[in-house]
């Protein structure tokens, strides 16, 4: 059953939520984003600013402003 679900999710647009607290954003059958969530994020708790995040991971390849957060 999970193979059928994964195949459907990969061929569509939307989000694939996994039990290991990892979510994939799928568009046109391609993973275009991901999100980590849950207690294991405490590993990154020392990153307290966007500048620290950039220093740890580097600049993103692409950036798209989120309309809800762009005015903050």
XYZ file of N, CA, C and O in Angstrom:
288
model
N 0.822 -1.196 0.000
C 0.000 0.000 0.000
C 0.864 1.258 0.000
O 0.568 2.205 -0.701
N 1.940 1.292 0.796
C 2.769 2.498 0.871
C 3.434 2.785 -0.473
O 3.612 3.933 -0.844
N 3.783 1.750 -1.235
C 4.367 1.958 -2.559
C 3.394 2.679 -3.478
O 3.773 3.563 -4.233
N 2.124 2.297 -3.413
C 1.105 2.949 -4.229
C 0.940 4.393 -3.806
O 0.871 5.294 -4.630
N 0.917 4.647 -2.504
C 0.785 6.005 -1.985
C 1.979 6.859 -2.393
O 1.818 7.977 -2.880
N 3.191 6.339 -2.239
C 4.385 7.078 -2.626
C 4.382 7.382 -4.111
O 4.710 8.479 -4.533
N 4.009 6.419 -4.938
C 3.974 6.617 -6.377
C 2.986 7.725 -6.738
O 3.279 8.598 -7.544
N 1.820 7.713 -6.112
C 0.823 8.749 -6.365
C 1.332 10.116 -5.920
O 1.178 11.100 -6.631
N 1.940 10.175 -4.748
C 2.441 11.448 -4.232
C 3.537 12.018 -5.118
O 3.594 13.219 -5.362
N 4.409 11.175 -5.615
C 5.519 11.632 -6.437
C 5.024 12.134 -7.790
O 5.621 13.017 -8.389
N 3.931 11.625 -8.272
C 3.412 12.031 -9.575
C 2.465 13.222 -9.495
O 1.902 13.639 -10.496
N 2.251 13.778 -8.332
C 1.295 14.866 -8.186
C 1.969 16.082 -7.564
O 3.180 16.128 -7.415
N 1.177 17.067 -7.229
C 1.657 18.262 -6.540
C 1.133 18.227 -5.111
O 0.025 17.774 -4.869
N 1.920 18.716 -4.195
C 1.473 18.771 -2.813
C 2.593 18.429 -1.864
O 3.763 18.680 -2.152
N 2.227 17.866 -0.739
C 3.179 17.555 0.309
C 3.116 16.077 0.650
O 2.041 15.481 0.676
N 4.264 15.506 0.919
C 4.367 14.122 1.367
C 4.924 14.157 2.785
O 6.074 14.539 2.994
N 4.087 13.830 3.756
C 4.474 13.845 5.164
C 4.964 12.455 5.560
O 4.248 11.478 5.383
N 6.163 12.372 6.083
C 6.743 11.090 6.470
C 6.765 10.954 7.987
O 6.835 11.947 8.712
N 6.729 9.724 8.452
C 6.687 9.452 9.889
C 7.948 9.900 10.608
O 7.926 10.139 11.819
N 9.058 10.055 9.882
C 10.310 10.444 10.529
C 10.460 11.964 10.668
O 11.556 12.474 10.795
N 9.329 12.683 10.619
C 9.292 14.137 10.811
C 10.008 14.884 9.688
O 10.669 15.888 9.898
N 9.862 14.371 8.482
C 10.400 15.012 7.295
C 9.254 15.150 6.304
O 8.505 14.201 6.075
N 9.078 16.344 5.766
C 8.017 16.603 4.801
C 8.639 17.068 3.497
O 9.539 17.908 3.498
N 8.179 16.504 2.394
C 8.659 16.887 1.074
C 7.578 17.671 0.346
O 6.412 17.280 0.364
N 7.957 18.756 -0.309
C 7.048 19.494 -1.174
C 7.305 19.011 -2.598
O 8.431 19.063 -3.085
N 6.245 18.531 -3.250
C 6.365 17.952 -4.584
C 5.594 18.815 -5.573
O 4.446 19.194 -5.316
N 6.231 19.135 -6.682
C 5.574 19.885 -7.749
C 5.909 19.203 -9.077
O 7.075 19.075 -9.424
N 4.895 18.767 -9.789
C 5.097 18.125 -11.074
C 5.950 16.875 -10.995
O 6.700 16.575 -11.911
N 5.874 16.173 -9.876
C 6.639 14.949 -9.708
C 8.070 15.150 -9.247
O 8.830 14.206 -9.144
N 8.449 16.405 -8.959
C 9.810 16.715 -8.523
C 9.774 17.305 -7.116
O 8.937 18.162 -6.827
N 10.668 16.859 -6.269
C 10.779 17.442 -4.932
C 11.393 18.827 -5.077
O 12.494 18.982 -5.595
N 10.645 19.849 -4.655
C 11.105 21.231 -4.783
C 11.361 21.881 -3.427
O 11.782 23.033 -3.359
N 11.104 21.152 -2.366
C 11.352 21.690 -1.032
C 11.178 20.605 0.009
O 10.687 19.517 -0.285
N 11.614 20.917 1.200
C 11.434 19.971 2.300
C 11.393 20.746 3.599
O 11.812 21.892 3.676
N 10.887 20.101 4.617
C 10.837 20.693 5.949
C 11.156 19.624 6.974
O 10.710 18.486 6.858
N 11.951 19.997 7.942
C 12.228 19.144 9.099
C 11.356 19.636 10.240
O 11.207 20.843 10.423
N 10.812 18.731 11.008
C 10.035 19.143 12.167
C 10.121 18.066 13.231
O 10.502 16.939 12.954
N 9.851 18.458 14.433
C 9.919 17.515 15.534
C 11.099 17.792 16.444
O 11.863 18.736 16.252
N 11.260 16.963 17.461
C 12.270 17.209 18.487
C 13.707 17.183 17.988
O 14.579 17.798 18.579
N 13.977 16.494 16.886
C 15.363 16.442 16.411
C 15.855 17.790 15.883
O 17.037 17.961 15.628
N 14.979 18.762 15.751
C 15.411 20.108 15.349
C 16.243 20.785 16.433
O 16.912 21.779 16.160
N 16.229 20.242 17.637
C 17.030 20.825 18.712
C 18.513 20.837 18.351
O 19.284 21.627 18.886
N 18.913 19.996 17.415
C 20.296 19.987 16.928
C 20.697 21.350 16.355
O 21.865 21.728 16.387
N 19.717 22.101 15.845
C 19.975 23.404 15.235
C 19.594 24.574 16.135
O 19.535 25.714 15.685
N 19.351 24.319 17.407
C 18.872 25.362 18.324
C 19.864 26.502 18.490
O 19.471 27.620 18.820
N 21.135 26.251 18.241
C 22.145 27.306 18.396
C 22.048 28.361 17.297
O 22.609 29.447 17.426
N 21.340 28.082 16.223
C 21.164 29.052 15.140
C 20.008 29.975 15.515
O 18.848 29.591 15.467
N 20.335 31.187 15.899
C 19.309 32.093 16.403
C 18.984 33.243 15.471
O 18.155 34.084 15.795
N 19.613 33.282 14.302
C 19.313 34.351 13.346
C 19.468 33.822 11.928
O 20.093 32.781 11.692
N 18.920 34.557 10.990
C 19.050 34.178 9.587
C 20.509 34.236 9.157
O 20.969 33.386 8.394
N 21.261 35.187 9.671
C 22.680 35.306 9.347
C 23.450 34.061 9.802
O 24.326 33.569 9.105
N 23.134 33.554 10.993
C 23.779 32.332 11.490
C 23.391 31.132 10.638
O 24.225 30.254 10.375
N 22.141 31.086 10.197
C 21.701 30.013 9.316
C 22.492 30.042 8.003
O 22.967 29.008 7.533
N 22.670 31.229 7.425
C 23.445 31.358 6.193
C 24.901 30.952 6.403
O 25.508 30.312 5.546
N 25.465 31.336 7.526
C 26.855 30.972 7.815
C 27.014 29.453 7.938
O 28.019 28.893 7.501
N 26.012 28.782 8.494
C 26.088 27.332 8.688
C 25.810 26.544 7.409
O 26.452 25.538 7.150
N 24.873 27.036 6.584
C 24.429 26.257 5.431
C 24.732 26.901 4.079
O 24.587 26.265 3.051
N 25.113 28.164 4.074
C 25.368 28.850 2.812
C 24.105 29.468 2.243
O 23.005 29.261 2.739
N 24.301 30.241 1.197
C 23.165 30.913 0.541
C 22.351 29.909 -0.262
O 22.896 28.999 -0.869
N 21.031 30.101 -0.290
C 20.183 29.202 -1.086
C 20.400 29.439 -2.579
O 20.797 30.529 -2.995
N 20.136 28.410 -3.369
C 20.234 28.535 -4.821
C 19.186 29.497 -5.362
O 19.439 30.257 -6.285
N 18.002 29.426 -4.778
C 16.895 30.293 -5.189
C 16.123 30.715 -3.959
O 16.032 29.973 -2.992
N 15.521 31.882 -4.040
C 14.698 32.390 -2.947
C 13.395 32.905 -3.534
O 13.398 33.595 -4.552
N 12.299 32.557 -2.896
C 11.005 33.098 -3.286
C 10.366 33.699 -2.051
O 10.190 33.018 -1.043
N 10.055 34.973 -2.116
C 9.438 35.642 -0.973
C 8.084 35.032 -0.674
O 7.298 34.760 -1.578
N 7.822 34.832 0.574
C 6.521 34.385 1.040
C 5.704 35.632 1.325
O 6.101 36.454 2.149
N 4.572 35.773 0.685
C 3.759 36.979 0.840
C 3.367 37.222 2.286
O 3.257 38.351 2.727
N 3.185 36.171 3.049
C 2.768 36.326 4.449
C 3.908 36.830 5.325
O 3.679 37.454 6.339
N 5.162 36.546 4.964
C 6.270 36.936 5.823
C 7.105 38.077 5.239
O 7.963 38.606 5.904
N 6.870 38.478 4.007
C 7.689 39.505 3.353
C 7.561 40.863 4.032
O 8.491 41.659 4.017
N 6.450 41.130 4.669
C 6.258 42.446 5.282
C 6.762 42.525 6.708
O 6.704 43.569 7.325
N 7.283 41.462 7.251
C 7.777 41.464 8.633
C 9.064 42.214 8.767
O 9.874 42.358 7.963
